[in-house]
Short mmCIF file of C-alpha atoms and ligand atoms in Angstrom, two decimals:
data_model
loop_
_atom_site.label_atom_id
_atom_site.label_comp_id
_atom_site.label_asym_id
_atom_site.label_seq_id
_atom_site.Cartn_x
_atom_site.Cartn_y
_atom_site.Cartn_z
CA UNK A 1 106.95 -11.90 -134.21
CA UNK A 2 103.63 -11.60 -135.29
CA UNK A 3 103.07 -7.81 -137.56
CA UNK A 4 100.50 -5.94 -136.05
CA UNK A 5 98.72 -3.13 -137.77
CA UNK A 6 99.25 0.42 -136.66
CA UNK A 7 95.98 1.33 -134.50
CA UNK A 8 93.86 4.09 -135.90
CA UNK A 9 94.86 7.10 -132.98
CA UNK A 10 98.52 6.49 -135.07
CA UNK A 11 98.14 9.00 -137.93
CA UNK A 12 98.40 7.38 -141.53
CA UNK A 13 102.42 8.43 -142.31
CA UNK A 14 103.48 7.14 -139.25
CA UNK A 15 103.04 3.27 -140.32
CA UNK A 16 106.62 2.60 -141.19
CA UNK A 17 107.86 3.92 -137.94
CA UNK A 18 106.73 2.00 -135.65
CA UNK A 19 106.99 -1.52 -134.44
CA UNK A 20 105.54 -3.39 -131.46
CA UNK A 21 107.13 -6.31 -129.74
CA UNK A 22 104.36 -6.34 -127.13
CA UNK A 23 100.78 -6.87 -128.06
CA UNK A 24 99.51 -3.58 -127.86
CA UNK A 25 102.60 -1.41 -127.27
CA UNK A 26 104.72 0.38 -130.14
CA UNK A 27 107.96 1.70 -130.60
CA UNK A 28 109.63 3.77 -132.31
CA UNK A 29 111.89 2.16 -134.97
CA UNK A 30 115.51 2.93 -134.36
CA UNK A 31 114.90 4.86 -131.14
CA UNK A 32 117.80 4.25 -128.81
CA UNK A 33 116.31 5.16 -125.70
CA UNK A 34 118.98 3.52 -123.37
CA UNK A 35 121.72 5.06 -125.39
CA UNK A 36 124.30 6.33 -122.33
CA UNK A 37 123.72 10.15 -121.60
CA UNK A 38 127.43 10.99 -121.44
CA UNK A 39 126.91 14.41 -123.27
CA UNK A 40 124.16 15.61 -121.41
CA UNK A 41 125.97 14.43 -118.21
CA UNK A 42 129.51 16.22 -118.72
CA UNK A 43 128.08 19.20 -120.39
CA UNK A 44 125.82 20.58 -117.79
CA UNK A 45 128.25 19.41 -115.29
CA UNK A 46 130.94 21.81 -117.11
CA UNK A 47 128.81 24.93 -117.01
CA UNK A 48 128.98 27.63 -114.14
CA UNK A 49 126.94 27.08 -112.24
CA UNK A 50 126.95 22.91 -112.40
CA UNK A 51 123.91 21.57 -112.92
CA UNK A 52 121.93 18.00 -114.04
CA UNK A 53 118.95 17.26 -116.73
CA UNK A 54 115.96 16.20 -114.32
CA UNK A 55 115.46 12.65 -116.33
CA UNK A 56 118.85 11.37 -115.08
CA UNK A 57 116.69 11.31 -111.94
CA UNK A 58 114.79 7.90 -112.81
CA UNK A 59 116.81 4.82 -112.79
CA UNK A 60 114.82 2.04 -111.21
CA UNK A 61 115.81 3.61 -108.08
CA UNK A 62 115.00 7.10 -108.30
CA UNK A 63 111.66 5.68 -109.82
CA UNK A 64 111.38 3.63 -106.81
CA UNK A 65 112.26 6.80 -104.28
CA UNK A 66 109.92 8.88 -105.84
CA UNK A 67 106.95 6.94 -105.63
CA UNK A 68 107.30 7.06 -101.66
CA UNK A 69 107.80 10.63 -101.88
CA UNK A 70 104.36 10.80 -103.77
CA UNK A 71 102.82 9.07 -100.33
CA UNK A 72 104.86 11.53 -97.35
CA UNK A 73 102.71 13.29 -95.94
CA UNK A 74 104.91 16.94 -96.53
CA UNK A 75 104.32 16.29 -100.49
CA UNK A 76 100.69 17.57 -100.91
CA UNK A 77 100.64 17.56 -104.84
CA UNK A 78 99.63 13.87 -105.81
CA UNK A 79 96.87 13.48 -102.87
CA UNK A 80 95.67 17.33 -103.69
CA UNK A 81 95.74 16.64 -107.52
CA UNK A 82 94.13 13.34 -107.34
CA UNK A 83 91.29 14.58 -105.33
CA UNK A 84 90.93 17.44 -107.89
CA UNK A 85 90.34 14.81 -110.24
CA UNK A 86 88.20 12.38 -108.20
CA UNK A 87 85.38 15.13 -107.63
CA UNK A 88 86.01 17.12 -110.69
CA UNK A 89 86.80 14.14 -113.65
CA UNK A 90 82.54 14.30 -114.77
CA UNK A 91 83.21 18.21 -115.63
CA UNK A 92 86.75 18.05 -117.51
CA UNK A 93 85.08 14.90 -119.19
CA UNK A 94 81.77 16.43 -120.06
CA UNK A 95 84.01 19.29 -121.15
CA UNK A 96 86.14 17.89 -123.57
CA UNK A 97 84.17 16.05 -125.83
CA UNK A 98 87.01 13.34 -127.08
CA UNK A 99 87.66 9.78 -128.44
CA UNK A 100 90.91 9.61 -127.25
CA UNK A 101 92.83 10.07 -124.28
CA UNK A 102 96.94 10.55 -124.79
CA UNK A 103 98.39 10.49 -121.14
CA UNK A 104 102.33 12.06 -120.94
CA UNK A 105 103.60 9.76 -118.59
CA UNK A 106 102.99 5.69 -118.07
CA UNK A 107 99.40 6.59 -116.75
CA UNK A 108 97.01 4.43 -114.80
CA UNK A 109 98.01 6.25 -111.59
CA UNK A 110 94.92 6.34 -109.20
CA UNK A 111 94.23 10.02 -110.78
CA UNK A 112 94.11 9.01 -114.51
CA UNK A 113 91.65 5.81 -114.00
CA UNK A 114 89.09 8.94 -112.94
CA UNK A 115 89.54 9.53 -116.08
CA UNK A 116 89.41 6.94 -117.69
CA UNK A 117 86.13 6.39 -115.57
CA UNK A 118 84.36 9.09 -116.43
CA UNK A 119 85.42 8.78 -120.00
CA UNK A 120 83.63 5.52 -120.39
CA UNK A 121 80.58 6.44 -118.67
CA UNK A 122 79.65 9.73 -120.82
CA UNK A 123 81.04 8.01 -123.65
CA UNK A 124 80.80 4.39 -123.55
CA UNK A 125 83.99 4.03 -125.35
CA UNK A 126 87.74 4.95 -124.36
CA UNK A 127 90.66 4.81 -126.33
CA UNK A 128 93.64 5.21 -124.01
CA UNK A 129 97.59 5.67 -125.29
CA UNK A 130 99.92 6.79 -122.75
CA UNK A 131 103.49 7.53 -123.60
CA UNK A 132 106.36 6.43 -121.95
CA UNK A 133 110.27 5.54 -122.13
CA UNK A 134 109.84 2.63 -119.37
CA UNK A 135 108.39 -0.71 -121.35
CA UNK A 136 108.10 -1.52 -117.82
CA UNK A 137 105.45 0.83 -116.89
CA UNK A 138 104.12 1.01 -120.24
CA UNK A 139 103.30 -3.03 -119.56
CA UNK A 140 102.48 -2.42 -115.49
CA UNK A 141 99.54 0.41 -116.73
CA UNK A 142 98.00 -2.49 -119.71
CA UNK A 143 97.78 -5.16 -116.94
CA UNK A 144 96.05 -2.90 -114.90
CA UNK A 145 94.09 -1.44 -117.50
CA UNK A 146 92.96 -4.87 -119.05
CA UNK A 147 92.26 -5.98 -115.14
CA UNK A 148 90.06 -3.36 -114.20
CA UNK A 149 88.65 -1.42 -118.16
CA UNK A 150 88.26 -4.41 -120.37
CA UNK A 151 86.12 -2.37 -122.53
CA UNK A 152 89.06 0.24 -123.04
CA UNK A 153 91.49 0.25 -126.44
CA UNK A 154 95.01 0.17 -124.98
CA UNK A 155 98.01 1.65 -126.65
CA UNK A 156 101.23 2.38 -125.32
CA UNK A 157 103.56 4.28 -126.90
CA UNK A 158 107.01 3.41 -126.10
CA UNK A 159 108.78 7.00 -127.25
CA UNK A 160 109.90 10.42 -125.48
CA UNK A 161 107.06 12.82 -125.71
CA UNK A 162 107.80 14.47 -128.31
CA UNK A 163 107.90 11.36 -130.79
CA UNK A 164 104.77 10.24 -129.18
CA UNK A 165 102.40 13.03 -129.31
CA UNK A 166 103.34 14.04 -132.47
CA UNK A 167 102.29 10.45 -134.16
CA UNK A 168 98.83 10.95 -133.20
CA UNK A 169 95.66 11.36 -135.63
CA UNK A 170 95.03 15.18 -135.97
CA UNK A 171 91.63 14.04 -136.85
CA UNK A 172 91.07 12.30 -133.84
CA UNK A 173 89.73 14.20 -130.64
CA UNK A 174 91.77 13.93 -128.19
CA UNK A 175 92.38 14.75 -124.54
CA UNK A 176 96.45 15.31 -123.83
CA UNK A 177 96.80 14.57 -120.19
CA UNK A 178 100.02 15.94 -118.17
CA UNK A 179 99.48 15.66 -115.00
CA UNK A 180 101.95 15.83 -111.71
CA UNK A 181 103.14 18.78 -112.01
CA UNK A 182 105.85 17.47 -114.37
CA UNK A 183 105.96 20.57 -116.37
CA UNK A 184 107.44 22.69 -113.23
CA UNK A 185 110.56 20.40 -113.81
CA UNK A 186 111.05 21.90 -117.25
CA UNK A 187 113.55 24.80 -117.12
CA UNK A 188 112.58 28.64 -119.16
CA UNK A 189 114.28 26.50 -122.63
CA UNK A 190 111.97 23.46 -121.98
CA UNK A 191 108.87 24.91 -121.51
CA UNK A 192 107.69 27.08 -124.58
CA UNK A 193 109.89 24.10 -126.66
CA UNK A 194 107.69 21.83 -124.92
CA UNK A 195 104.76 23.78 -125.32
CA UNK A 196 105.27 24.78 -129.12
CA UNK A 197 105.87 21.20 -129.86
CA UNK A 198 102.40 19.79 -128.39
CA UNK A 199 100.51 22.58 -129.69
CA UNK A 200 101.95 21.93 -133.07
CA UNK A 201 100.89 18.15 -132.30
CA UNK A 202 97.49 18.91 -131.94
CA UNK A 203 94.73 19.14 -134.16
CA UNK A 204 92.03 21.35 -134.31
CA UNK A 205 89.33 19.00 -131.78
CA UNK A 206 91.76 18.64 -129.28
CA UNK A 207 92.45 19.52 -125.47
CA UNK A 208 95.09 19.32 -123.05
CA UNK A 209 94.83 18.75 -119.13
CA UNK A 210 97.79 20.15 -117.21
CA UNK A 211 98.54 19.83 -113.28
CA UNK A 212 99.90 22.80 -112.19
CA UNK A 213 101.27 22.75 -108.86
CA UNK A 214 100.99 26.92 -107.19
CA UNK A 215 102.84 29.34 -106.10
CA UNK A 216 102.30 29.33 -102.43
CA UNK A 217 103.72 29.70 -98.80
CA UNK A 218 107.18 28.53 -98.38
CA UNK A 219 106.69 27.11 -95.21
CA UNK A 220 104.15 24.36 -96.88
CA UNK A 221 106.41 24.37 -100.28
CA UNK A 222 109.78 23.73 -98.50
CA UNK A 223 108.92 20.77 -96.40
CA UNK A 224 107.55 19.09 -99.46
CA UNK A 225 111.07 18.80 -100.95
CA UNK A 226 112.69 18.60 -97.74
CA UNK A 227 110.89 15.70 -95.95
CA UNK A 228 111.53 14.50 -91.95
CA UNK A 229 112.52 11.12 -93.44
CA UNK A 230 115.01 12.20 -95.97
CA UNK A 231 113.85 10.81 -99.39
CA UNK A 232 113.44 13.71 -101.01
CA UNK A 233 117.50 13.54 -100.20
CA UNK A 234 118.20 10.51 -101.23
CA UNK A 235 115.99 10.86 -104.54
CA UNK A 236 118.22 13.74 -105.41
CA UNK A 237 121.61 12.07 -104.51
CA UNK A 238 120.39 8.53 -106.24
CA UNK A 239 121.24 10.67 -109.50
CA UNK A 240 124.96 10.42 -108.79
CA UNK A 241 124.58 6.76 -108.34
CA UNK A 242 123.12 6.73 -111.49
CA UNK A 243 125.63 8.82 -112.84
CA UNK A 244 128.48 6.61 -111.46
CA UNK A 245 126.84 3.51 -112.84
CA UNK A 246 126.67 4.72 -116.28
CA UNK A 247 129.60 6.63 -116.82
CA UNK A 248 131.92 4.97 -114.36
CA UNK A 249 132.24 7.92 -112.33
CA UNK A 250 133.64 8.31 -108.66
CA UNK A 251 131.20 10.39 -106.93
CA UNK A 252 130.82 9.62 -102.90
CA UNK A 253 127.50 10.02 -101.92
CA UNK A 254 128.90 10.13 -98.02
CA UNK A 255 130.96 13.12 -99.03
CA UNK A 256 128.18 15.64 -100.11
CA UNK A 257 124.98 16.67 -98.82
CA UNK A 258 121.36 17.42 -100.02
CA UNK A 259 120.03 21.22 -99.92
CA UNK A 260 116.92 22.99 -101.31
CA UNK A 261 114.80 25.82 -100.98
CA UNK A 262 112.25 28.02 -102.33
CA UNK A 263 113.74 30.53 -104.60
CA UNK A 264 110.79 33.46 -105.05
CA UNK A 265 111.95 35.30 -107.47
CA UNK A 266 112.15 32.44 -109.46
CA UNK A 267 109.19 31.16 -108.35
CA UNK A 268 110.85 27.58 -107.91
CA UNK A 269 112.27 24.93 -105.65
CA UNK A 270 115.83 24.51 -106.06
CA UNK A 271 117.68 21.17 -105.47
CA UNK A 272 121.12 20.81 -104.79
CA UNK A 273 124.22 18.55 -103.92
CA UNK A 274 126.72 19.88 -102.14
CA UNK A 275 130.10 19.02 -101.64
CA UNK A 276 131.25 18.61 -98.01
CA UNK A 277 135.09 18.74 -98.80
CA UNK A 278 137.26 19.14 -102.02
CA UNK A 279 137.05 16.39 -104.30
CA UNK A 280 138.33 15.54 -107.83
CA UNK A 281 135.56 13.76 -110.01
CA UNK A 282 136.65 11.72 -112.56
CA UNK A 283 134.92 10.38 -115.35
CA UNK A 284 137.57 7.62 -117.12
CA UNK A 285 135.52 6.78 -120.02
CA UNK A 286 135.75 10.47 -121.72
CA UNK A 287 139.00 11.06 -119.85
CA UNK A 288 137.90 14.01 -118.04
CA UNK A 289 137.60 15.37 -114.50
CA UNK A 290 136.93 18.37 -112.48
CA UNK A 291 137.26 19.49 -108.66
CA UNK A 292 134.22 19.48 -107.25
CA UNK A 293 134.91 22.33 -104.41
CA UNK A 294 133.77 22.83 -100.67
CA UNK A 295 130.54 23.71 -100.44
CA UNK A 296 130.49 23.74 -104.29
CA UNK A 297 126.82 23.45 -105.45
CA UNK A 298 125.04 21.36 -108.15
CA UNK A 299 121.78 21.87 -108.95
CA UNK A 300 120.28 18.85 -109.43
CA UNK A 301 116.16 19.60 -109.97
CA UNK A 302 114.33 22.52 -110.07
CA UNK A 303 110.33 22.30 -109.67
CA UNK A 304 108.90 26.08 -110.51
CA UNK A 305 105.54 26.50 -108.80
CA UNK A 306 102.86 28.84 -110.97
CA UNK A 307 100.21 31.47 -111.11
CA UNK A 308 97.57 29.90 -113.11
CA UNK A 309 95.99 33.26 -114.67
CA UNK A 310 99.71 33.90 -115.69
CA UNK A 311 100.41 30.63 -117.01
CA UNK A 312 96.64 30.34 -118.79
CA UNK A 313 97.61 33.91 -120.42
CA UNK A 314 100.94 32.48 -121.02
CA UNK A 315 100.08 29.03 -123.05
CA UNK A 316 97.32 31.09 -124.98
CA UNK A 317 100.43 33.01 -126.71
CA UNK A 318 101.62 29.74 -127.22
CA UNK A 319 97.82 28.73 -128.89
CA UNK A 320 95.67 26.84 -125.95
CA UNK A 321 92.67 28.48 -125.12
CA UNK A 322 91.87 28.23 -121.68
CA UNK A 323 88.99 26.21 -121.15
CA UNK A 324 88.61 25.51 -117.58
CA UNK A 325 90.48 25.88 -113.83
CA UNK A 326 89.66 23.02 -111.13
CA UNK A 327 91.03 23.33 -108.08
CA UNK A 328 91.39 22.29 -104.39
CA UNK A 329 89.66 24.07 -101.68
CA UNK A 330 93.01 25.81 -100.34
CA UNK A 331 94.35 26.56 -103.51
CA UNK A 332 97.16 24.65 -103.57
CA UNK A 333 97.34 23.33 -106.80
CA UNK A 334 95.05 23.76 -110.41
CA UNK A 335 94.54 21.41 -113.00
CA UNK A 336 93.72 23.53 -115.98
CA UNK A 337 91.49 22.46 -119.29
CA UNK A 338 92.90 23.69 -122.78
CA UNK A 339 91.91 23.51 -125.75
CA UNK A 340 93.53 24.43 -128.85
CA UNK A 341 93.05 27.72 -130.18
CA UNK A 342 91.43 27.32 -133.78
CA UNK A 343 92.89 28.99 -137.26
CA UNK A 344 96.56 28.83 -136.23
C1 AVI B 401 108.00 14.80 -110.92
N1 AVI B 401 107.95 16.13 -110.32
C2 AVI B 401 106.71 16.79 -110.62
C3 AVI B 401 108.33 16.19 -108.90
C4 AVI B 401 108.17 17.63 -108.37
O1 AVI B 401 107.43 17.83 -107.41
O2 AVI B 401 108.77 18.54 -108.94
C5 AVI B 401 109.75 15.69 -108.70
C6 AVI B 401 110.23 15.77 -107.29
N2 AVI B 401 111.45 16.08 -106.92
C7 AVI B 401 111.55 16.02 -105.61
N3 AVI B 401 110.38 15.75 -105.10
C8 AVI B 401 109.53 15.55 -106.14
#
């Protein structure tokens, strides 16, 4: 294998930490990121109520499923974000005067390369690192990159977020980009962790773009998670597949059913399994099980909808400084500008 050197967005400690086995991605040395999940899995399973980490969501599968949900027409986020962007990418560009953009998530969807677009024509030059624990779509987003941007420096990081934003150059500018919503899927411990992290990550020329999707009616929210053609189901009932294929588990897919809806106190989607009879679950590799009762649910997802005055308001206690609010002409969804706050 031929040593690469680190790229410049890396800052200069992080050298001995990462590796790259692909020309132009890096990894982080030691990083297990297929290690099984078997604490996560049994722990949140054991609490009252029962309930799932969101990432156990995307085996190959649930990747698979939830690309088709992003094209029903009942899930209005990716079309309504992605036009955001396509008629609003020359502001947030021209507004965020960067080197570097860091995308949370494989990237290259059809709303980053506006982007990336926009990037290159005010600045000529693009430096583009999205972050990603799928090599797969880490190498899917440089083929397309080095197809359609030759002129753009690609680097994928290969981490979890957390390890990847936080090797970046403080001295480079850079736009964060975390997009999709992804952040409703965080639960109240996830989000200021999240959020303290990234903000602690960045360095003193830097923004972040966020896709919030909005609090709204529940007769549009609903249907979005509930489509006529049931994938939003079997997304959400793929995770006990998954579950079964990595910890040998016995769960029946026939014998439970799918349920959500809009909870508005909470201000979120809920996404449950529920069982359709008794049933004893076993796990044989940590020698546990429990009965999973009638009508018993688990919550599988939740994806919290926001305010975006409240959650602008609510990052700047964090330390982002609200820059700028696109959005679509119903409202539907916001894709906010930060930047982050100086002398913190
Ligand atoms: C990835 N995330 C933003 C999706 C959402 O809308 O919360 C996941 C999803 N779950 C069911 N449908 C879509």
């Amino acid at each position: 294998m031929k040593q690469q050197t680190l790229p410049n967005i890396f800052a200069d400690d992080q050298s001995p930490q990462w590796t790259s086995q692909h020309d132009g991605i890096w990894s982080l040395r030691g990083a297990d990121l297929d290690s099984v999940p078997t604490l996560s899995i049994l722990t949140t399973l054991w609490d009252q109520p029962r309930w799932l980490e969101a990432y156990h969501l995307y085996d190959d599968q649930g990747s698979e499923l939830f690309e088709e949900i992003c094209d029903l027409p009942e899930y209005y986020l990716t079309r309504t974000e992605n036009n955001i962007l396509e008629t609003q990418a020359s502001d947030i560009i021209a507004a965020a005067p960067v080197e570097c953009i860091v995308e949370l998530g494989a990237g290259y969807s059809k709303k980053t390369v506006h982007l990336l677009t926009e990037q290159l024509r005010q600045r000529g030059h693009c430096q583009f690192a999205p972050i990603d624990v799928s090599i797969a779509g880490l190498r899917a987003s440089q083929a397309a990159a080095r197809r359609d941007f030759p002129q753009i420096d690609f680097h994928g990081i290969h981490s979890r977020y957390e390890a990847g934003f936080s090797a970046i150059d403080k001295n480079l500018p850079t736009l964060f980009v975390f997009l999709g919503s992804t952040i409703g899927n965080f639960n109240q411990t996830e989000f200021p962790r999240f959020f303290r992290a990234l903000t602690d990550a960045m360095g003193p020329n830097d923004y972040l773009l966020l896709g919030a999707d909005r609090v709204k009616d529940k007769n549009i929210l609903e249907p979005a998670y509930n489509d006529s053609r049931g994938i939003t189901a079997a997304f959400i009932l793929n995770v006990f597949r998954n579950i079964n294929h990595q910890l040998g588990a016995n769960f029946d897919i026939d014998r439970m059913r799918y349920h959500s809806w809009f909870n508005p106190e909470w201000q979120q989607i809920e996404m449950y399994a529920v069982a359709n009879q008794d049933q004893t679950i076993r796990f044989p590799s940590a020698n546990a099980a429990f009965t999973w009762q009638r009508d018993e649910r688990i919550l599988v997802e939740i994806s919290r909808k926001f305010e975006p005055n409240r959650l602008q308001e609510q990052l700047s206690f964090i330390g982002l400084q609200p820059v700028a609010h696109h959005t679509d002409p119903q409202e539907w969804f916001s894709v906010l500008l930060f930047r982050k706050q100086a002398h913190r």
